[in-house]
Structures are given as structure tokens and as C-alpha cells.
XYZ file of C-alpha atoms in Angstrom:
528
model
C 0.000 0.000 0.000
C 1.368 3.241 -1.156
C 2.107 5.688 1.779
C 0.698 9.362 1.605
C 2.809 12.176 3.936
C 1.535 15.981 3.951
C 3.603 18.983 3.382
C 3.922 19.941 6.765
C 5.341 16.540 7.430
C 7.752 16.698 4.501
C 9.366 19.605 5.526
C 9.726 18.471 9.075
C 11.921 15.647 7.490
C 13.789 17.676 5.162
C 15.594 19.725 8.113
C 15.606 16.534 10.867
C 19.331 15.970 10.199
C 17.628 12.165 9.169
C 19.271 10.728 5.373
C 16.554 11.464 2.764
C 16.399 11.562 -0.752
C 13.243 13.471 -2.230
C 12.417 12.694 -5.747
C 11.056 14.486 -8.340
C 9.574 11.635 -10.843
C 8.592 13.921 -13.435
C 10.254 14.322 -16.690
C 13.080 17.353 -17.387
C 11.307 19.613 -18.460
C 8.274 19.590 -15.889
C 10.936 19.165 -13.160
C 12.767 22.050 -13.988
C 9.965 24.532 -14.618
C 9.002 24.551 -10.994
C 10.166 22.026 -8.036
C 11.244 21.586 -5.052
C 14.730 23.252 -3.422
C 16.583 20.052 -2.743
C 14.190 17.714 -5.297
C 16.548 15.021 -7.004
C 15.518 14.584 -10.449
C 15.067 11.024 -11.535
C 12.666 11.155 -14.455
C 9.622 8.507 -14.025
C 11.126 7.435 -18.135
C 14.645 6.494 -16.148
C 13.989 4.993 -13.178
C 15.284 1.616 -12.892
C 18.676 3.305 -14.699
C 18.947 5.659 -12.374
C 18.151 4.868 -8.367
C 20.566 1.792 -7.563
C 23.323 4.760 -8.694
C 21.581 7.512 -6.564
C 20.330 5.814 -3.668
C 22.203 2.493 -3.027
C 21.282 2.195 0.601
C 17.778 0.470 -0.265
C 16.348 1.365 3.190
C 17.067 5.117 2.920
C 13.998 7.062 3.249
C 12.740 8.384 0.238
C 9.681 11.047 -0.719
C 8.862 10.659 -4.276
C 6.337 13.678 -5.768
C 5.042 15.032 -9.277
C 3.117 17.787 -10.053
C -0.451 16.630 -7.904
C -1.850 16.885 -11.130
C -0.902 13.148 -12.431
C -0.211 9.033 -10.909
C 2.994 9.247 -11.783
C 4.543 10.052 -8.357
C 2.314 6.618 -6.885
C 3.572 4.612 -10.159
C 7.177 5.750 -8.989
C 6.795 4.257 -5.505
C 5.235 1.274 -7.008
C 8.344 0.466 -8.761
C 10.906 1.744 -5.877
C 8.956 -1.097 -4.193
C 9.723 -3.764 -6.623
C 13.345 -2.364 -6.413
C 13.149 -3.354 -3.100
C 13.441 0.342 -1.436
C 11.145 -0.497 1.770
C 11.039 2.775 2.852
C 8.774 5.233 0.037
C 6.662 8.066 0.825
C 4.541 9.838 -1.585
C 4.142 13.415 -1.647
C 0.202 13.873 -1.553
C -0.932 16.587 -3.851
C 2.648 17.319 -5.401
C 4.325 20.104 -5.899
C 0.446 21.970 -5.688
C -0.005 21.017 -2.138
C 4.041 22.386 -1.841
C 2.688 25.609 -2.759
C -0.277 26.140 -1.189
C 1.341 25.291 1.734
C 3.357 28.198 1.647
C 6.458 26.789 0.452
C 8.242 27.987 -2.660
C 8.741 26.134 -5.643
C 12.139 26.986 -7.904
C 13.063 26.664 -11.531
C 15.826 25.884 -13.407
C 18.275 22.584 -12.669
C 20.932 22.272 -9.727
C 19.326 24.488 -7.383
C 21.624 24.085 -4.345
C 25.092 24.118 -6.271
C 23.559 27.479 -7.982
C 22.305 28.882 -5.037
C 25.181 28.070 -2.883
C 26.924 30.007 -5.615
C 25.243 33.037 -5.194
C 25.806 33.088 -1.270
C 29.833 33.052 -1.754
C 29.420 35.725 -3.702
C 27.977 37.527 -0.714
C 30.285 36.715 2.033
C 32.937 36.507 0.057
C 33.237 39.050 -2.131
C 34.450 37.705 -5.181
C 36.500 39.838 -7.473
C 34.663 40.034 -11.060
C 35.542 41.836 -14.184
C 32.638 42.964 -16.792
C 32.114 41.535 -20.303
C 33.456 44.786 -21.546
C 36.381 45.518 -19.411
C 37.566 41.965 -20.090
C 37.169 42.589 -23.966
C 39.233 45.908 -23.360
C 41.726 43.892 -22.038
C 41.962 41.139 -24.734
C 41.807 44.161 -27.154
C 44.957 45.732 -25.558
C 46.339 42.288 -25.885
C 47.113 42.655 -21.907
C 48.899 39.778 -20.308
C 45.538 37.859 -18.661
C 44.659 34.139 -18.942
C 40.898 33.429 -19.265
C 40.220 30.184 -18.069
C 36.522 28.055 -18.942
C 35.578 26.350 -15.868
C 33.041 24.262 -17.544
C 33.068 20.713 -18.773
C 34.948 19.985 -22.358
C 31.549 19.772 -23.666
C 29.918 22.470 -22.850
C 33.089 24.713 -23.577
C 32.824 23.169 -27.233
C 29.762 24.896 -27.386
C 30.985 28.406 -27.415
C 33.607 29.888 -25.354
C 35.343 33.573 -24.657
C 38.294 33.986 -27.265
C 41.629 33.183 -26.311
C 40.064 30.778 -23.117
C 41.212 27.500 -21.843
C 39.101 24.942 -20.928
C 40.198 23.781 -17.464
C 37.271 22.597 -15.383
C 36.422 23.943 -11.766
C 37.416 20.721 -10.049
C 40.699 21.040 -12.380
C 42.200 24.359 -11.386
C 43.740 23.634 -8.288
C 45.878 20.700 -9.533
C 46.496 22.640 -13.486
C 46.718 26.097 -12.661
C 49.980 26.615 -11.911
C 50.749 25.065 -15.126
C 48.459 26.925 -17.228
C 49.496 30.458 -15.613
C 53.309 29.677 -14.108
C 53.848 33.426 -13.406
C 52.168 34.338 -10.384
C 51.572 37.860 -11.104
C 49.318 37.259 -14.380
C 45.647 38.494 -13.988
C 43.825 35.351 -13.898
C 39.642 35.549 -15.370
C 37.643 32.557 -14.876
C 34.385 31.756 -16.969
C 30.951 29.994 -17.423
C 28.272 29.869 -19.149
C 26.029 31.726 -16.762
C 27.200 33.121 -12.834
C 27.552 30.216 -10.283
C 30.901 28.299 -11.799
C 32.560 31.731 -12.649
C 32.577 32.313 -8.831
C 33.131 29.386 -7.272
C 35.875 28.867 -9.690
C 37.521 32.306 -8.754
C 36.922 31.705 -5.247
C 38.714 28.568 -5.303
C 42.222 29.720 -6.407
C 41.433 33.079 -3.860
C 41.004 30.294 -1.251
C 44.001 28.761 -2.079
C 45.697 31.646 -1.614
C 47.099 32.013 -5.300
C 49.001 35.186 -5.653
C 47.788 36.296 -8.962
C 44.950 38.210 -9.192
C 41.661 36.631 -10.134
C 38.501 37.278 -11.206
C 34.857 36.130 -12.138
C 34.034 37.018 -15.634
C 30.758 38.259 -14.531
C 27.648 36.853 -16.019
C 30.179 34.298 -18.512
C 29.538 33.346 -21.788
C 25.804 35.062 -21.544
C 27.119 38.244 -20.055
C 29.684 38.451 -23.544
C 26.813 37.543 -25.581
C 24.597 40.107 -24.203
C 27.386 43.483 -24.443
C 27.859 42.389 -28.456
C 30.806 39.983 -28.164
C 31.850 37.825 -30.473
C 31.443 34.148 -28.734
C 33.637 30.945 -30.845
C 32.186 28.256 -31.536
C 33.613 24.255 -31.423
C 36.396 25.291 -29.397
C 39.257 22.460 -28.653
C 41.382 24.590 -26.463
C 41.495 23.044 -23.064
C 44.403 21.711 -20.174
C 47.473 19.503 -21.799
C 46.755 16.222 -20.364
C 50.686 16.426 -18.511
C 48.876 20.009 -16.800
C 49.436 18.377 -13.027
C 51.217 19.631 -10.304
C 50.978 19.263 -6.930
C 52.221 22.252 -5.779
C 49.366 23.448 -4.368
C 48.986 20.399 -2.624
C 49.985 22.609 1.274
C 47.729 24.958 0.324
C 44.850 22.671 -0.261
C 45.135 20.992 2.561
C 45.171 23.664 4.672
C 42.753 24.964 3.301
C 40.265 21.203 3.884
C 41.503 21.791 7.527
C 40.276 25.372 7.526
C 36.887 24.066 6.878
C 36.960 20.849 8.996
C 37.267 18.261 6.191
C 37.868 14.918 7.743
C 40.602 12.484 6.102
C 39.510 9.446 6.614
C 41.639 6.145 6.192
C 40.472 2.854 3.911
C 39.278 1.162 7.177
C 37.439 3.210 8.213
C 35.765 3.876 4.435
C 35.096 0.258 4.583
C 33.534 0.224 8.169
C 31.177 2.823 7.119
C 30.197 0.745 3.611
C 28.549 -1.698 6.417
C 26.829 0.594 8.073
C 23.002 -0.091 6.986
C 21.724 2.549 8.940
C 23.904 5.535 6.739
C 24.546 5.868 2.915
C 27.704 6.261 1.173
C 29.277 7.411 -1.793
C 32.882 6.965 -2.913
C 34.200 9.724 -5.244
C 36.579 9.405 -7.564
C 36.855 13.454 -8.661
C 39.534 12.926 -11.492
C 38.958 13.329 -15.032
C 37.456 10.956 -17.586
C 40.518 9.586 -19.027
C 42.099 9.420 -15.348
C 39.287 7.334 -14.319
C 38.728 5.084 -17.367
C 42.704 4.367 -17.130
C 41.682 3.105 -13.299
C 39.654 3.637 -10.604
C 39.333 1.947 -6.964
C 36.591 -0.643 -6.780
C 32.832 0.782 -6.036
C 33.558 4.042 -7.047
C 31.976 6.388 -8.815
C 33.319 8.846 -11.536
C 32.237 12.374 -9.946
C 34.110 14.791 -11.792
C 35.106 17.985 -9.174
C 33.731 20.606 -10.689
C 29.787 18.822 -11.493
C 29.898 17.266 -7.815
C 30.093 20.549 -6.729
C 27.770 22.727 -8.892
C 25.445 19.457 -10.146
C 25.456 17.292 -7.245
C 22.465 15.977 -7.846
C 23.718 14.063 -10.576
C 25.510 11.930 -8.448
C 24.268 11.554 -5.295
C 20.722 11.306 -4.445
C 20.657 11.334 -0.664
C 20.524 14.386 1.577
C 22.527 13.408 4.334
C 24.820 11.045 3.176
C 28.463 10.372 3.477
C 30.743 11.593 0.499
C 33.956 9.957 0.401
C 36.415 11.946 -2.078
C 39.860 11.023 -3.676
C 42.504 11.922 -6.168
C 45.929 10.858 -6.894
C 47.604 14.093 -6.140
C 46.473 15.226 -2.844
C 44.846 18.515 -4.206
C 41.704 17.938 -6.427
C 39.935 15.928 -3.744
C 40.556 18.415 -0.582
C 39.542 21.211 -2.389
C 36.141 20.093 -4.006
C 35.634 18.982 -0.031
C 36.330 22.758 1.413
C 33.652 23.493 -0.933
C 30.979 20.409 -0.273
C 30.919 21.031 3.595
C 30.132 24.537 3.083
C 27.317 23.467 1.223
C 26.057 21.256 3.925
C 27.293 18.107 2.946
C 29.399 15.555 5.306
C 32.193 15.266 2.790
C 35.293 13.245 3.575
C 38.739 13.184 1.739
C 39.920 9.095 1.270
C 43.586 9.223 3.433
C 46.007 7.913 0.134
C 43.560 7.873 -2.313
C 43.983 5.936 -5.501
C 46.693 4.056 -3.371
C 44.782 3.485 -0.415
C 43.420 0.348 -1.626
C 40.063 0.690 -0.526
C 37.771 -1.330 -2.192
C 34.000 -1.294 -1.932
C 31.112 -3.767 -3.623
C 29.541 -1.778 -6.563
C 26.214 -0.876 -5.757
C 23.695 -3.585 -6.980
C 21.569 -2.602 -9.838
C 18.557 -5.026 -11.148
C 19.506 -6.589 -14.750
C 17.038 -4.978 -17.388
C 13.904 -7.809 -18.304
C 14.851 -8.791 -22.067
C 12.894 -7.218 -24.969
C 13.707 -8.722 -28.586
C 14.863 -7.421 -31.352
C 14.250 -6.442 -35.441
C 16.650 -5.522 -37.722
C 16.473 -2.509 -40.034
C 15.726 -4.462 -43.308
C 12.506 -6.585 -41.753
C 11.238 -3.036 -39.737
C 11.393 -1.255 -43.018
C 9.368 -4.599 -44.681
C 6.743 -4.281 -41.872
C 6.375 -0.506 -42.082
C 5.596 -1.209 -45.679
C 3.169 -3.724 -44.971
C 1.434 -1.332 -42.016
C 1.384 -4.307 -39.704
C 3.537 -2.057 -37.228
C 3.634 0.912 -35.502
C 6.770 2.363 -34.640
C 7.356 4.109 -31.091
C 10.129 6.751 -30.955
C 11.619 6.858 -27.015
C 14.348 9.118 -27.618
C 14.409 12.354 -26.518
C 11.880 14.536 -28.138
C 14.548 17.071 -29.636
C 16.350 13.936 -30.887
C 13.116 12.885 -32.785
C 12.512 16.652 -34.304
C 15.769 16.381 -35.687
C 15.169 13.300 -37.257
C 13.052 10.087 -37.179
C 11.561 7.000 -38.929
C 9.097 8.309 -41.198
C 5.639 6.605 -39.536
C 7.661 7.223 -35.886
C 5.433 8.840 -33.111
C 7.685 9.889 -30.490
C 6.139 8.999 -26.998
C 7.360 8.816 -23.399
C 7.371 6.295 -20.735
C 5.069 8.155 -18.341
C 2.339 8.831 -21.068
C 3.005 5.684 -23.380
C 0.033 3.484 -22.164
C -2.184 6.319 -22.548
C -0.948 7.266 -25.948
C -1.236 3.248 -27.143
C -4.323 2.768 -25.948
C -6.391 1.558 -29.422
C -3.341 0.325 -30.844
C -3.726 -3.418 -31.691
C -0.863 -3.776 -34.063
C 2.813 -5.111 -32.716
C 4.900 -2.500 -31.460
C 8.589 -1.440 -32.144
C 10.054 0.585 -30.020
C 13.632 3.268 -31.264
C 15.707 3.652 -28.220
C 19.379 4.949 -27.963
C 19.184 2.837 -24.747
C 18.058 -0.919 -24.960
C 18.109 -1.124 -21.161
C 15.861 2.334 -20.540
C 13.190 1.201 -23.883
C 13.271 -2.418 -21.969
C 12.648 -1.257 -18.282
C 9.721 0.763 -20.137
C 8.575 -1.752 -21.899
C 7.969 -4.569 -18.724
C 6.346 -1.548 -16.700
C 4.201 -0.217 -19.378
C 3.602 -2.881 -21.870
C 3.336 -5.620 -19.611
C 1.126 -8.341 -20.628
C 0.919 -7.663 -24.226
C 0.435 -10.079 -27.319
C 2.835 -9.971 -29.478
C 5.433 -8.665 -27.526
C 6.909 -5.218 -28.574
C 10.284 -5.480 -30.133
C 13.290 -2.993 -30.166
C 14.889 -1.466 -33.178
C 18.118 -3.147 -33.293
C 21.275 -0.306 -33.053
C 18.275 2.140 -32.932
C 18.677 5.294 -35.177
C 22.582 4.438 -36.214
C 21.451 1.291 -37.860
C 18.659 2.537 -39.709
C 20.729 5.643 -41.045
C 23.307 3.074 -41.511
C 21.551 0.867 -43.968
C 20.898 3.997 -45.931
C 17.472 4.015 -45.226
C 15.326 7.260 -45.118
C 14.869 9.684 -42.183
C 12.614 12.488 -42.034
C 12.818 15.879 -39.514
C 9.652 17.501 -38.154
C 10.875 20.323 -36.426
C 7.488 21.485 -34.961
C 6.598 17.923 -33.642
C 6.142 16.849 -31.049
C 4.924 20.132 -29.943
C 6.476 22.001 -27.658
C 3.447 21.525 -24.644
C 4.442 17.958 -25.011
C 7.711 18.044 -25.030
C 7.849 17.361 -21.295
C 11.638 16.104 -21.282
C 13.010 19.804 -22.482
C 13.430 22.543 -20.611
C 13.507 25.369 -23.182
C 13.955 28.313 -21.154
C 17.942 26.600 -19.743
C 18.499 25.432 -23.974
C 17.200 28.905 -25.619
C 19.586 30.991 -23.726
C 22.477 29.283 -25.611
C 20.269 29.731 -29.015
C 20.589 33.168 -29.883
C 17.541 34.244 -27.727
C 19.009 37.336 -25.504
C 15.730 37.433 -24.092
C 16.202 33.441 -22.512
C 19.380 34.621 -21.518
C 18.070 37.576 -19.862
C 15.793 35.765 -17.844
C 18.235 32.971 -17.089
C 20.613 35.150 -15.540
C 17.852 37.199 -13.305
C 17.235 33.777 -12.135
C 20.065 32.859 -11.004
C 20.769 36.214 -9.243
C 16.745 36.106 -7.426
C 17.711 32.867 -6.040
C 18.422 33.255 -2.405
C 15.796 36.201 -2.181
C 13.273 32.415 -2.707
C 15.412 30.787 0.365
C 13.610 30.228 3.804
C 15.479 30.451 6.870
C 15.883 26.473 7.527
C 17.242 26.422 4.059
C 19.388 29.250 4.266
C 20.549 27.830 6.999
C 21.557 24.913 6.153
C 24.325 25.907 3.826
C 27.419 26.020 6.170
C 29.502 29.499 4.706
C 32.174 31.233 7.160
C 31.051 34.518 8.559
C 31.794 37.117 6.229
C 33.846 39.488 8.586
C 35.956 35.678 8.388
C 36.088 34.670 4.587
C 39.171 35.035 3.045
C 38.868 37.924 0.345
C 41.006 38.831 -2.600
């Protein structure tokens, strides 16, 4: 029997100092138009992908809630249940009942990381430098280094001229590398407000004797004063970028901020403990962690644990376990996690500690057959078929089978309902299009096949693909969040609005939540 808990009761639990993870089961784009402060999003559509990695204590309390306008919150905990999580609420009434409980609802993704963002600017006074004062500078061909603290992706989606790419969780271990004279003005930049100023903050906090600033407002801020962005950009950190100089500094500066080291034992000791959840955090880069990891770890990247958390962990309240090989990267991501309220730990060794933890289990996905490109295209012909697009919805604008309706897990019983002929389903992921298929299509005769190698196959075999840019429409594309995409799109209006966002953020905080971020006095932060 599902269990029902109020608002009042909800946030009771949120602030009890208890583990929790709160879950918002709605899709992307409905989560990020208006949910709760510390909601985790796991999309209803990725479930079974998704919890073993963010909750892998399976007796961790969880609250799961959707908008109070649909089941899908109560078809969540249904199969949390058969995941064997024995502990599921379900937020009666959603995020409506939220609201008219008098409790605010945010938009936009990564709320905390942003937020917390926003509240080092305040006590901490982070040095910045305008859009246009920066251009004046790279005009006058003055001696400053503009590093990207975003992800190699995202920087290959435009970037300030002249930048380098060197991720937030990067800069402590590169920087000395990428800028070896210490009296060169250093500028770091994102797309938006949040990483520009944590990553500035970082090297202040480090003590770094150059002088460093926040490009304020990043790429957007450029964009907006009439700057010429690039676009594709390869320019990042040489892979032989490591030092360890700043190894002192950063860990003086995790024993500034209490960060615990903690030895292999002890990491091990607490893996047993049923009553806690842990996560072991192995804050290196892709390449570093591909070439070897320690067992049961996952790969958090630095700079996304800190500013998109909930990407990796799902649990308020858990135990973070960090590491590196270097002795830097790890303590100074952790200076920055207990700040923001998290009990974050640095692994004592590391990469040589030999720690080594069980992976957390994850349930095998049910099998769903197959059809090959040649006998779908046959069927199509013949009309005995219909053909289910699962990929995301901007994937399928862009280009699908021609007969493809695109459709979603939460709405695909609804949208199959007087459909009597066999179904294929196109999925990028076999394991997401079978979990969807044994919760939704249960029970059906003949059972619905997959679209073997999905998209790449059928393009493959030369056969044809058509775009429909207007479909599905935008109302139900419920996995997109257009107002976060448009701002990167040439719309200075998105942008606009993207950036007031981030700046009213704490002016939404209450005081428990406020609270609850753990920032030095400011009359105590250490300022440029």
C-alpha cells in the first residue's frame, strides 16, 4: 500500500538531520519549470537506470512527488517497491499542495550548487571583471589568462576567445601550469554566474598570488554586451597540466573548513553501516578514471559534484567519500561540499589506499527482442507495425523514422491505448526502452520489439529519415526545458531571464534552508 505524507510533514523531514532523498519523478522539463529546493531529479522514463546509482542504501527514506496533477509520483513508488526500497513516501498533492502550503517552488536545474553560488558571492566578495572591461583587455592584448571552468563539452559549445578549458574541479591541480607566473591576472568563466565564482573563489582560497577574477555573467554576459562568442572550441588543459604544488595549500585549506581524512578502514567500516549511505568519489577526469579507478567508485568529476550534485548523489545526508591521486583535487572540491552542507570526507592515500568497496547492486534490465532494419522497413511497408520513438523529443525533431510517433514512458500506455498492431520501439538505450517496456507494456500479445542499433542502424543501412521540427509540440515536449536550452540559441531574451534567475535565487530561500548551507562569517572569509 502506497504511503501518503503531507507537506507539513515533509518539511519536518527535510531539516531533521535524518538521510533522505526526495524525488522528483517527473520528466526534465516539468521538473525544472518549478520544483522543489533540494528535489533530485530522476525522471519517471529512467527509473530503474537511475536509483541503484543515486540511492544504493535500499532502506534510505525516500519522498517521491510530481506535479499533484498526475499518478505518476504513486507509479514511482510502485516500482521503488519492486526495487526493493522499503522505505517510500509519496508526496500527496505534489508540488500543488508544496505551494499552497506556503512553500516555494524553484526553476531551473541544480538548485543548491547554484544557489550556494550566489551566497559566496555575498560573504565573500568575489573579485569580477565585466564583459566589456575583459574585452578591453583582450583588445589591448594585456597579459591575462581566461580560463573556462566548464566541462569539455559544454566549452565546445561556445567559449570567450583566447580561453582554456580547465574545469572547476581542475584548477587547483592545473593552474599553476596553465598560468606559471604568479603575477598574471587570472579571469575565470561559465556559461552563466555560479561556476565563474566558485571557480575564482577557489584559487582566492588557495591563496594564489595572482589576481583573479569572475568574468561576470560568462559566456551570456559576452553575448549580451555584443561579443563575439567561438564556436567548437578544442582549447582546453594539456593532459601532462598536473602539479601538486598546491597540494599545502589545499590541505590547509580542507583543515580550515573541517574536512575529515579518513583512512580505507574506516571507508570500509562505514560501507557496512546499513543505517547511513555512502558514496565513494573518484573526482579525477574521464581519461584518469577510465585508465583506473578503486573498486565501487563512482566517476564524480570535481567541478559537477560541486555545482550538479544531484547528478551523483541522491541522498541528503549522506556520506561523500572523495579522492585523487595528487592530494589537491579531492581536498579542495571537499572545502567546498561542507560549506554546502554536505558531510564530505577526503579518502587518506587515495587511488593508493586500496580501498575497495562492492559496486552498488543494480537489477539486470527484463529482455525485450529485437528487429533488424531491413525486416522493420518490410513491416512498415506492410502497415502491420507501428513504430514508437523513445528518444528524446529534440532527438526525434531532428530526425526520425518516417511513420515514428515519439512517446514517453510516463504517457506511453495512454498514448497506445487503441493500438492493436505489434509495437517497435527506437531507443538509444536498450536497457531504458526495456525497463519501459515490462512496466508499461506488460502483458501484451505480441510482444513489442526494439529497433536493433536504434537510429545508427537505420541511417546506416541507408534508409530514409525524415525531420519535423514542430513535432512533437512544444506543450508535449515534457523532457526539455527550453527556457535553460534557448539561452544558448541566440535568444538574448532566454538569456536575460536565465541570468535574473540565477541572481533572485536566495531572495526564494527560507530560513531552515538558508541555513543549512554552512559558509564562514563574512567578517571571516578570506577575500582577494
Amino acid at each position: 500500500m502506497t504511503s501518503f505524507i503531507d507537506p507539513t510533514t515533509l518539511k519536518s523531514w527535510l531539516h531533521d538531520g535524518g538521510e533522505i532523498a526526495l524525488l522528483d519523478v517527473r520528466e526534465h522539463g516539468q521538473y525544472g519549470e518549478a520544483h522543489l529546493f533540494y528535489g533530485i531529479p530522476l525522471p519517471f522514463s529512467r527509473l530503474e537506470l537511475d536509483a541503484p546509482r543515486l540511492m544504493p542504501r535500499r532502506g534510505v527514506r525516500v519522498v517521491v512527488y510530481d506535479g499533484g496533477d498526475s499518478d505518476v509520483a504513486e507509479r514511482a513508488a510502485r516500482r521503488l517497491a519492486v526495487l526493493d526500497y522499503t522505505d517510500v513516501h509519496v508526496l500527496q498533492g505534489g508540488t500543488r499542495a508544496w505551494k499552497a502550503a506556503g512553500h516555494a517552488l524553484f526553476a531551473g536545474v541544480n538548485l543548491p550548487s547554484k544557489t550556494f553560488g550566489e551566497l559566496a558571492e555575498e560573504v565573500y566578495h568575489t573579485p569580477r571583471v565585466s564583459a566589456d572591461q575583459l574585452a578591453e583587455m583582450l583588445a589591448r592584448k594585456e597579459n591575462v589568462v581566461v580560463l573556462d571552468g566548464r566541462p569539455v563539452s559544454e566549452f565546445h559549445k561556445m567559449n570567450i576567445p583566447t580561453a582554456t578549458c580547465c574545469p572547476n574541479g581542475e584548477l587547483a591541480y592545473r593552474v599553476r601550469r596553465l598560468v606559471p607566473d604568479t603575477t598574471t591576472p587570472i579571469v575565470i568563466n561559465c556559461a552563466g554566474r555560479t561556476r565563474s565564482i566558485i571557480g575564482a573563489q577557489t584559487l582566492i582560497n588557495l591563496g594564489l598570488p595572482n589576481p583573479v577574477y569572475a568574468l561576470e555573467n560568462g559566456t551570456q554576459g559576452w553575448y549580451l554586451n555584443d561579443h563575439r562568442l567561438e564556436h567548437g572550441g578544442t582549447r582546453r588543459y594539456p593532459a601532462d597540466s598536473g602539479n601538486a604544488d598546491l597540494r599545502p595549500a589545499a590541505k590547509a585549506l580542507a583543515e580550515r573548513f573541517g574536512v575529515p581524512t579518513v583512512t580505507a578502514q574506516t571507508a570500509q567500516q562505514w560501507a557496512g553501516d546499513v543505517s547511513r549511505s555512502l558514496f565513494l568519489c573518484d573526482v579525477r577526469t574521464p581519461e584518469e578514471f577510465a585508465a583506473g579507478t578503486l573498486p565501487g567508485a563512482q566517476h564524480t568529476p570535481g567541478g559537477q559534484l560541486m555545482q550538479a550534485g544531484d547528478q551523483y548523489f541522491g541522498v541528503r545526508g549522506a556520506r561523500l567519500v572523495l579522492f585523487d591521486d595528487d592530494g589537491v583535487r579531492a581536498p579542495t572540491v571537499a572545502h567546498w561540499l561542507r560549506q554546502m552542507g554536505h558531510d564530505a570526507s577526503v579518502l587518506e592515500g587515495g587511488l593508493a589506499s586500496g580501498l575497495s568497496l562492492a559496486a552498488a547492486a543494480a537489477p539486470s534490465a527484463p529482455a525485450l527482442a529485437t528487429i533488424d532494419t531491413q525486416t522493420l522497413s518490410a513491416r512498415l511497408a506492410q502497415g502491420d507495425v507501428t513504430l514508437v520513438d523513445l528518444r528524446p523529443s529534440m532527438q526525434f525533431r531532428a530526425g526520425h523514422i518516417p511513420q515514428a510517433r515519439w512517446s514517453i514512458r510516463p504517457r506511453l500506455a495512454n498514448d497506445l491505448k487503441n493500438e492493436t498492431r505489434q509495437l517497435v520501439l527506437v531507443a538509444d538505450d536498450a536497457a531504458l526502452a526495456a525497463w519501459t517496456a515490462a512496466s508499461e507494456l506488460a502483458g501484451l500479445s505480441p510482444a513489442p520489439l526494439l529497433l536493433e542499433g536504434s537510429m545508427a542502424a537505420w541511417r546506416g543501412a541507408g534508409l530514409p529519415v525524415e525531420a519535423t521540427p514542430a513535432l512533437p509540440a512544444d506543450a508535449d515536449c515534457i523532457d526539455y526545458l527550453f527556457f535553460v536550452h534557448d539561452r544558448h540559441d541566440g535568444n538574448k531574451e532566454a538569456a536575460r531571464r536565465y541570468l535574473a534567475w540565477e541572481t533572485g535565487l536566495v531572495a526564494q530561500l527560507d530560513a531552515r534552508e538558508r541555513s543549512a548551507f554552512r559558509l564562514p562569517a563574512a567578517s571571516t572569509a578570506p577575500h582577494a
